[in-house]
């Protein structure tokens, strides 16, 4: 059976996901929708997509579509995921699926009632590099994990980007903070018991630089960083009682990555082969969930943990008192 897809919106990220949908052999991209009918037509023609829909609901009303990919601005993820579920569609929604845990609960209840698969698009979760890191850490290579240090920054130069608009769920933490936060969650296996956040705020009301401190039951800590000012960089270090692991490129791994495992003063390098093309494994995982009934790699429980932790970090940063006005 072939999964017939529709995409809501003509987002930039589609350029990476459309080739992946076309690569697996179990999917067909059937339609794209845009708020503008003319834009949908032009986009469908450019990307050779058979159907163009004026408005997202028109695509959801098409009975030929089985599943939708939602790469809309963050504030639109919950309403359009719920609308898609109501139309009986399976949903692959870009991260962050929701900006609070209660919305994930609503999505979970609706998806369960409609018997559809809903998965959040954290592409790194599907990559062999992530599996290797989890194998090492959960296999005890570092002993007891005490500290995680991780972050994602890039230089945001587009002045009118949706990431700078608070009404659209913008901000560095919501955009790239989910990577270090969810990775820490994977490594510790649970949500934090305490968080502290500190942000630099943009005139548009969003954070453009975020520092988060998280403490987990048992005592492990995570220090996370998300930013729009420094140039592109991602990092992850895991410190344990018996060793330390450095992962230079944790969130968008290339075809060959090198981990550094330091124990007893000796550094061992571990090479991990990655995907020739990112997003293909994410699409394949979603297909398996819908077509084979396999459990998706990213569960709604994971998404709930992420939304709860990220929203707690935002609340903490909003509550933090400035010692000196800027
Ligand atoms: N997984 C990853 O690696 C990754 C990478 C980048 C981005 N993302 C996620 O993907 C999503 C989209 O990011 P992007 O950078 O691709 O966004 P983008 O290029 O700004 O596109 C967003 C699309 O949403 C639609 N839209 C609906 N309401 C809108 C509004 N009020 N303002 C602007 N656009 C609106 C527009 O399509 P129409 O006008 O055609 O309707 C637009 O093309 C975000 O949630 C982001 O977090 C994920």
Short mmCIF file of C-alpha atoms and ligand atoms in Angstrom, two decimals:
data_model
loop_
_atom_site.label_atom_id
_atom_site.label_comp_id
_atom_site.label_asym_id
_atom_site.label_seq_id
_atom_site.Cartn_x
_atom_site.Cartn_y
_atom_site.Cartn_z
CA UNK A 1 0.00 0.00 0.00
CA UNK A 2 1.14 3.53 -0.78
CA UNK A 3 0.74 6.46 1.61
CA UNK A 4 -0.72 9.45 -0.21
CA UNK A 5 0.57 12.73 1.22
CA UNK A 6 -0.50 16.35 1.23
CA UNK A 7 1.58 19.26 2.51
CA UNK A 8 0.10 22.29 4.26
CA UNK A 9 2.02 25.40 3.21
CA UNK A 10 4.91 26.22 0.92
CA UNK A 11 7.52 26.32 3.71
CA UNK A 12 11.27 26.36 3.09
CA UNK A 13 11.77 23.10 4.99
CA UNK A 14 9.67 21.32 2.32
CA UNK A 15 12.76 21.37 0.10
CA UNK A 16 14.33 18.76 2.37
CA UNK A 17 11.20 16.73 3.08
CA UNK A 18 9.72 16.42 -0.43
CA UNK A 19 12.74 14.47 -1.79
CA UNK A 20 12.55 12.20 1.27
CA UNK A 21 8.85 11.45 0.66
CA UNK A 22 9.81 10.56 -2.91
CA UNK A 23 12.75 8.40 -1.88
CA UNK A 24 11.21 5.65 0.26
CA UNK A 25 9.04 3.91 -2.33
CA UNK A 26 6.04 3.62 0.01
CA UNK A 27 4.75 7.19 -0.34
CA UNK A 28 3.34 9.47 -2.99
CA UNK A 29 3.16 13.25 -2.70
CA UNK A 30 -0.27 14.05 -4.09
CA UNK A 31 -1.11 17.62 -3.07
CA UNK A 32 0.14 20.89 -1.67
CA UNK A 33 -1.98 23.64 -0.12
CA UNK A 34 -1.24 27.30 0.40
CA UNK A 35 -3.15 30.19 1.90
CA UNK A 36 -2.88 31.59 -1.61
CA UNK A 37 -4.35 29.55 -4.47
CA UNK A 38 -1.90 31.12 -6.95
CA UNK A 39 1.05 30.20 -4.72
CA UNK A 40 -0.20 26.63 -4.42
CA UNK A 41 -0.49 26.38 -8.22
CA UNK A 42 2.99 27.78 -8.82
CA UNK A 43 4.50 25.55 -6.12
CA UNK A 44 2.75 22.44 -7.42
CA UNK A 45 4.06 23.18 -10.88
CA UNK A 46 7.64 23.84 -9.65
CA UNK A 47 7.72 20.63 -7.57
CA UNK A 48 5.62 18.50 -9.95
CA UNK A 49 2.90 17.85 -7.37
CA UNK A 50 -0.37 16.69 -9.01
CA UNK A 51 -2.88 18.72 -6.95
CA UNK A 52 -2.81 22.34 -5.73
CA UNK A 53 -5.29 23.44 -3.06
CA UNK A 54 -6.38 26.98 -2.22
CA UNK A 55 -6.44 26.91 1.56
CA UNK A 56 -5.39 24.16 3.95
CA UNK A 57 -8.93 22.95 4.66
CA UNK A 58 -9.46 22.21 0.94
CA UNK A 59 -6.57 19.74 1.11
CA UNK A 60 -7.91 18.18 4.30
CA UNK A 61 -11.30 17.74 2.60
CA UNK A 62 -9.70 15.71 -0.22
CA UNK A 63 -10.55 12.03 0.42
CA UNK A 64 -7.58 10.91 -1.70
CA UNK A 65 -5.13 12.16 0.96
CA UNK A 66 -4.10 9.74 3.72
CA UNK A 67 -1.51 11.79 5.58
CA UNK A 68 -0.41 15.40 5.90
CA UNK A 69 2.94 17.00 6.65
CA UNK A 70 2.56 20.22 8.66
CA UNK A 71 5.52 22.64 8.31
CA UNK A 72 3.59 25.77 9.34
CA UNK A 73 4.72 28.45 11.83
CA UNK A 74 4.73 26.98 15.33
CA UNK A 75 1.49 28.62 16.52
CA UNK A 76 -0.38 26.89 13.65
CA UNK A 77 0.72 23.35 14.51
CA UNK A 78 -1.98 22.56 17.07
CA UNK A 79 -5.02 23.97 15.20
CA UNK A 80 -4.05 22.34 11.91
CA UNK A 81 -3.05 19.04 13.52
CA UNK A 82 -6.48 18.93 15.19
CA UNK A 83 -8.19 19.89 11.91
CA UNK A 84 -6.30 17.16 10.07
CA UNK A 85 -7.21 14.56 12.69
CA UNK A 86 -10.85 15.67 12.45
CA UNK A 87 -10.62 15.02 8.70
CA UNK A 88 -9.29 11.51 9.39
CA UNK A 89 -5.72 12.19 8.26
CA UNK A 90 -2.51 10.88 9.77
CA UNK A 91 -0.18 13.74 10.72
CA UNK A 92 3.56 14.31 10.64
CA UNK A 93 3.89 17.71 12.33
CA UNK A 94 7.06 19.75 12.47
CA UNK A 95 8.60 20.46 15.84
CA UNK A 96 7.47 21.88 18.18
CA UNK A 97 4.11 20.15 17.84
CA UNK A 98 2.64 22.34 20.60
CA UNK A 99 3.65 25.18 22.89
CA UNK A 100 2.20 23.60 26.04
CA UNK A 101 1.53 20.10 27.36
CA UNK A 102 -2.27 20.51 27.52
CA UNK A 103 -2.42 20.88 23.73
CA UNK A 104 -0.52 17.60 23.29
CA UNK A 105 -3.12 15.97 25.54
CA UNK A 106 -5.90 17.30 23.28
CA UNK A 107 -4.08 16.00 20.20
CA UNK A 108 -3.49 12.64 21.87
CA UNK A 109 -7.17 12.26 22.77
CA UNK A 110 -8.32 13.27 19.28
CA UNK A 111 -5.80 10.98 17.53
CA UNK A 112 -6.76 8.03 19.70
CA UNK A 113 -10.47 8.56 19.01
CA UNK A 114 -9.89 8.94 15.25
CA UNK A 115 -7.39 6.01 15.16
CA UNK A 116 -4.77 8.03 13.29
CA UNK A 117 -1.01 8.31 13.74
CA UNK A 118 0.35 11.67 14.86
CA UNK A 119 4.12 12.13 15.13
CA UNK A 120 6.33 15.13 15.80
CA UNK A 121 9.10 15.76 13.29
CA UNK A 122 12.33 15.48 15.24
CA UNK A 123 14.45 14.15 12.40
CA UNK A 124 17.60 13.48 14.48
CA UNK A 125 15.71 10.86 16.50
CA UNK A 126 15.78 8.54 13.46
CA UNK A 127 19.49 8.81 12.67
CA UNK A 128 22.10 6.08 13.39
CA UNK A 129 24.26 8.62 15.26
CA UNK A 130 21.53 9.07 17.87
CA UNK A 131 21.12 5.31 18.23
CA UNK A 132 24.90 4.96 18.79
CA UNK A 133 24.97 7.70 21.44
CA UNK A 134 22.04 6.14 23.30
CA UNK A 135 23.62 2.68 23.02
CA UNK A 136 26.84 3.96 24.59
CA UNK A 137 25.23 6.02 27.35
CA UNK A 138 22.46 3.57 28.26
CA UNK A 139 24.92 0.68 27.93
CA UNK A 140 26.98 2.20 30.74
CA UNK A 141 30.03 3.38 28.75
CA UNK A 142 30.12 6.58 30.83
CA UNK A 143 28.97 5.11 34.15
CA UNK A 144 26.34 7.26 35.84
CA UNK A 145 25.40 10.36 33.80
CA UNK A 146 25.90 13.55 35.80
CA UNK A 147 25.87 16.38 33.29
CA UNK A 148 24.72 17.11 29.75
CA UNK A 149 25.85 20.22 27.89
CA UNK A 150 24.15 20.90 24.57
CA UNK A 151 23.01 23.66 22.25
CA UNK A 152 22.04 24.87 18.80
CA UNK A 153 22.73 28.32 17.40
CA UNK A 154 22.55 29.91 14.00
CA UNK A 155 22.61 33.46 12.73
CA UNK A 156 19.07 34.55 11.85
CA UNK A 157 19.41 37.31 9.29
CA UNK A 158 15.90 37.40 7.72
CA UNK A 159 14.20 40.35 9.47
CA UNK A 160 10.63 39.19 8.73
CA UNK A 161 11.20 35.52 9.65
CA UNK A 162 8.31 33.77 11.43
CA UNK A 163 10.84 32.94 14.19
CA UNK A 164 10.85 36.60 15.31
CA UNK A 165 7.06 36.82 15.65
CA UNK A 166 5.71 36.05 19.13
CA UNK A 167 2.16 35.59 17.83
CA UNK A 168 3.43 32.77 15.58
CA UNK A 169 5.21 30.91 18.39
CA UNK A 170 8.63 32.32 17.51
CA UNK A 171 11.78 32.49 19.59
CA UNK A 172 15.08 30.63 19.73
CA UNK A 173 13.98 28.22 22.44
CA UNK A 174 10.89 27.08 20.54
CA UNK A 175 12.81 26.95 17.26
CA UNK A 176 16.04 25.14 18.17
CA UNK A 177 15.90 24.70 21.96
CA UNK A 178 13.80 21.58 21.48
CA UNK A 179 16.87 19.75 20.15
CA UNK A 180 19.07 19.93 23.28
CA UNK A 181 16.05 19.62 25.57
CA UNK A 182 14.67 16.48 23.93
CA UNK A 183 18.16 14.95 23.67
CA UNK A 184 18.68 15.48 27.41
CA UNK A 185 15.29 13.85 27.99
CA UNK A 186 16.34 10.84 25.90
CA UNK A 187 19.64 10.48 27.76
CA UNK A 188 18.15 10.80 31.24
CA UNK A 189 14.98 8.90 30.36
CA UNK A 190 12.72 11.33 32.18
CA UNK A 191 11.56 14.92 32.52
CA UNK A 192 13.41 17.37 34.75
CA UNK A 193 12.21 18.06 38.27
CA UNK A 194 13.42 21.65 38.15
CA UNK A 195 14.22 24.17 35.41
CA UNK A 196 15.65 27.66 35.26
CA UNK A 197 15.62 29.78 32.10
CA UNK A 198 17.21 33.06 31.13
CA UNK A 199 16.50 34.84 27.86
CA UNK A 200 17.55 37.82 25.83
CA UNK A 201 14.33 39.31 24.48
CA UNK A 202 13.75 40.80 21.02
CA UNK A 203 11.48 43.79 20.47
CA UNK A 204 9.00 41.39 18.86
CA UNK A 205 8.56 39.64 22.23
CA UNK A 206 10.50 36.49 21.44
CA UNK A 207 13.77 35.23 22.93
CA UNK A 208 16.70 35.45 20.55
CA UNK A 209 19.12 33.77 22.93
CA UNK A 210 18.17 31.30 25.66
CA UNK A 211 20.11 29.59 28.43
CA UNK A 212 18.38 26.80 30.31
CA UNK A 213 19.43 24.80 33.36
CA UNK A 214 17.61 21.56 34.11
CA UNK A 215 17.96 19.19 37.05
CA UNK A 216 16.66 15.63 36.83
CA UNK A 217 15.49 13.23 39.54
CA UNK A 218 18.63 11.49 40.75
CA UNK A 219 20.73 14.62 40.36
CA UNK A 220 21.86 14.76 36.72
CA UNK A 221 21.88 18.23 35.18
CA UNK A 222 21.54 19.60 31.66
CA UNK A 223 22.70 22.99 30.45
CA UNK A 224 21.04 23.93 27.17
CA UNK A 225 21.53 26.86 24.84
CA UNK A 226 19.50 28.11 21.88
CA UNK A 227 20.30 31.21 19.90
CA UNK A 228 19.79 33.29 16.78
CA UNK A 229 22.95 35.44 17.09
CA UNK A 230 26.03 33.22 16.91
CA UNK A 231 26.85 31.44 13.65
CA UNK A 232 25.66 27.89 12.98
CA UNK A 233 26.87 25.45 15.61
CA UNK A 234 25.46 22.43 17.41
CA UNK A 235 27.04 20.49 20.27
CA UNK A 236 26.44 17.77 22.82
CA UNK A 237 28.66 16.55 25.64
CA UNK A 238 27.67 13.89 28.15
CA UNK A 239 29.69 13.64 31.36
CA UNK A 240 29.49 10.53 33.49
CA UNK A 241 31.19 9.00 36.53
CA UNK A 242 33.46 6.86 34.31
CA UNK A 243 33.94 8.94 31.18
CA UNK A 244 32.79 11.67 28.82
CA UNK A 245 31.29 11.58 25.34
CA UNK A 246 31.58 14.42 22.82
CA UNK A 247 29.13 14.51 19.89
CA UNK A 248 30.14 17.34 17.53
CA UNK A 249 27.12 17.28 15.22
CA UNK A 250 24.20 15.72 17.10
CA UNK A 251 21.09 17.14 15.40
CA UNK A 252 21.78 17.14 11.65
CA UNK A 253 24.36 14.38 11.30
CA UNK A 254 26.34 13.97 8.10
CA UNK A 255 27.21 10.74 6.33
CA UNK A 256 30.23 10.18 8.57
CA UNK A 257 30.43 11.45 12.13
CA UNK A 258 33.11 10.94 14.75
CA UNK A 259 32.33 10.61 18.46
CA UNK A 260 35.00 11.05 21.12
CA UNK A 261 34.77 8.78 24.13
CA UNK A 262 37.20 9.73 26.89
CA UNK A 263 37.88 7.24 29.68
CA UNK A 264 40.78 7.02 32.13
CA UNK A 265 42.64 9.76 30.28
CA UNK A 266 42.42 7.97 26.91
CA UNK A 267 40.35 9.24 23.99
CA UNK A 268 38.73 6.67 21.72
CA UNK A 269 37.24 7.90 18.44
CA UNK A 270 34.14 6.13 17.19
CA UNK A 271 33.02 6.62 13.61
CA UNK A 272 29.34 6.35 12.77
CA UNK A 273 27.98 6.12 9.22
CA UNK A 274 24.92 8.31 8.67
CA UNK A 275 22.15 8.69 6.13
CA UNK A 276 22.95 9.74 2.58
CA UNK A 277 19.88 11.95 2.80
CA UNK A 278 18.31 13.30 5.99
CA UNK A 279 14.53 13.01 6.61
CA UNK A 280 14.26 9.70 4.70
CA UNK A 281 14.37 7.65 7.92
CA UNK A 282 11.79 9.97 9.50
CA UNK A 283 9.42 9.40 6.58
CA UNK A 284 10.07 5.64 6.65
CA UNK A 285 9.30 5.54 10.38
CA UNK A 286 6.03 7.39 9.83
CA UNK A 287 5.10 5.06 6.96
CA UNK A 288 5.78 2.03 9.17
CA UNK A 289 3.55 3.49 11.89
CA UNK A 290 0.67 4.12 9.49
CA UNK A 291 1.00 1.21 7.06
CA UNK A 292 2.35 -1.52 9.37
CA UNK A 293 1.02 -0.41 12.74
CA UNK A 294 4.56 -0.12 14.15
CA UNK A 295 5.10 2.18 17.15
CA UNK A 296 6.50 5.55 15.98
CA UNK A 297 9.98 6.47 17.21
CA UNK A 298 8.77 9.86 18.49
CA UNK A 299 5.74 9.20 20.70
CA UNK A 300 3.16 11.70 21.88
CA UNK A 301 4.48 11.07 25.40
CA UNK A 302 7.85 12.35 24.16
CA UNK A 303 6.12 15.36 22.62
CA UNK A 304 4.28 16.03 25.86
CA UNK A 305 7.52 15.94 27.87
CA UNK A 306 9.15 18.31 25.38
CA UNK A 307 6.26 20.80 25.44
CA UNK A 308 6.06 20.69 29.26
CA UNK A 309 9.80 21.29 29.71
CA UNK A 310 10.12 23.98 27.04
CA UNK A 311 7.07 25.90 28.30
CA UNK A 312 8.41 25.68 31.89
CA UNK A 313 11.71 27.13 30.65
CA UNK A 314 9.89 30.02 28.94
CA UNK A 315 7.86 30.69 32.11
CA UNK A 316 11.03 30.69 34.19
CA UNK A 317 12.75 33.17 31.87
CA UNK A 318 9.71 35.45 31.94
CA UNK A 319 9.72 35.35 35.75
CA UNK A 320 13.46 35.97 36.08
CA UNK A 321 14.25 39.42 37.45
CA UNK A 322 16.82 41.56 35.65
CA UNK A 323 19.49 42.83 38.04
CA UNK A 324 20.23 45.79 35.78
CA UNK A 325 18.05 47.22 33.00
CA UNK A 326 19.69 46.82 29.54
N1 LIG B 1 12.99 19.51 11.26
C1 LIG B 1 13.81 20.44 10.82
O1 LIG B 1 15.00 20.20 10.59
C2 LIG B 1 13.26 21.82 10.57
C3 LIG B 1 14.02 22.74 9.86
C4 LIG B 1 13.45 23.99 9.60
C5 LIG B 1 12.18 24.29 10.06
N2 LIG B 1 11.48 23.36 10.77
C6 LIG B 1 10.14 23.66 11.26
O2 LIG B 1 9.29 23.79 10.14
C7 LIG B 1 8.33 24.81 10.33
C8 LIG B 1 8.42 25.78 9.18
O3 LIG B 1 9.69 26.40 9.15
P1 LIG B 1 10.21 27.13 7.81
O4 LIG B 1 11.44 27.87 8.16
O5 LIG B 1 10.25 26.17 6.71
O6 LIG B 1 9.01 28.20 7.64
P2 LIG B 1 8.67 29.19 6.44
O7 LIG B 1 9.60 28.99 5.28
O8 LIG B 1 8.54 30.54 7.03
O9 LIG B 1 7.25 28.65 5.95
C9 LIG B 1 6.13 28.60 6.76
C10 LIG B 1 4.93 28.40 5.82
O10 LIG B 1 3.76 28.46 6.62
C11 LIG B 1 2.70 29.05 5.90
N3 LIG B 1 2.06 30.04 6.79
C12 LIG B 1 0.83 29.89 7.36
N4 LIG B 1 0.54 30.93 8.14
C13 LIG B 1 1.59 31.77 8.06
C14 LIG B 1 1.86 33.05 8.62
N5 LIG B 1 0.99 33.66 9.43
N6 LIG B 1 3.04 33.63 8.35
C15 LIG B 1 3.94 33.02 7.55
N7 LIG B 1 3.73 31.81 6.97
C16 LIG B 1 2.57 31.19 7.22
C17 LIG B 1 3.28 29.67 4.64
O11 LIG B 1 2.82 28.89 3.54
P3 LIG B 1 1.66 29.43 2.55
O12 LIG B 1 1.77 30.92 2.52
O13 LIG B 1 2.00 28.78 1.27
O14 LIG B 1 0.37 28.95 3.11
C18 LIG B 1 4.78 29.50 4.77
O15 LIG B 1 5.41 29.12 3.59
C19 LIG B 1 8.60 25.39 11.71
O16 LIG B 1 7.75 24.81 12.64
C20 LIG B 1 10.04 24.97 12.01
O17 LIG B 1 10.26 24.77 13.41
C21 LIG B 1 12.01 22.13 11.02
#
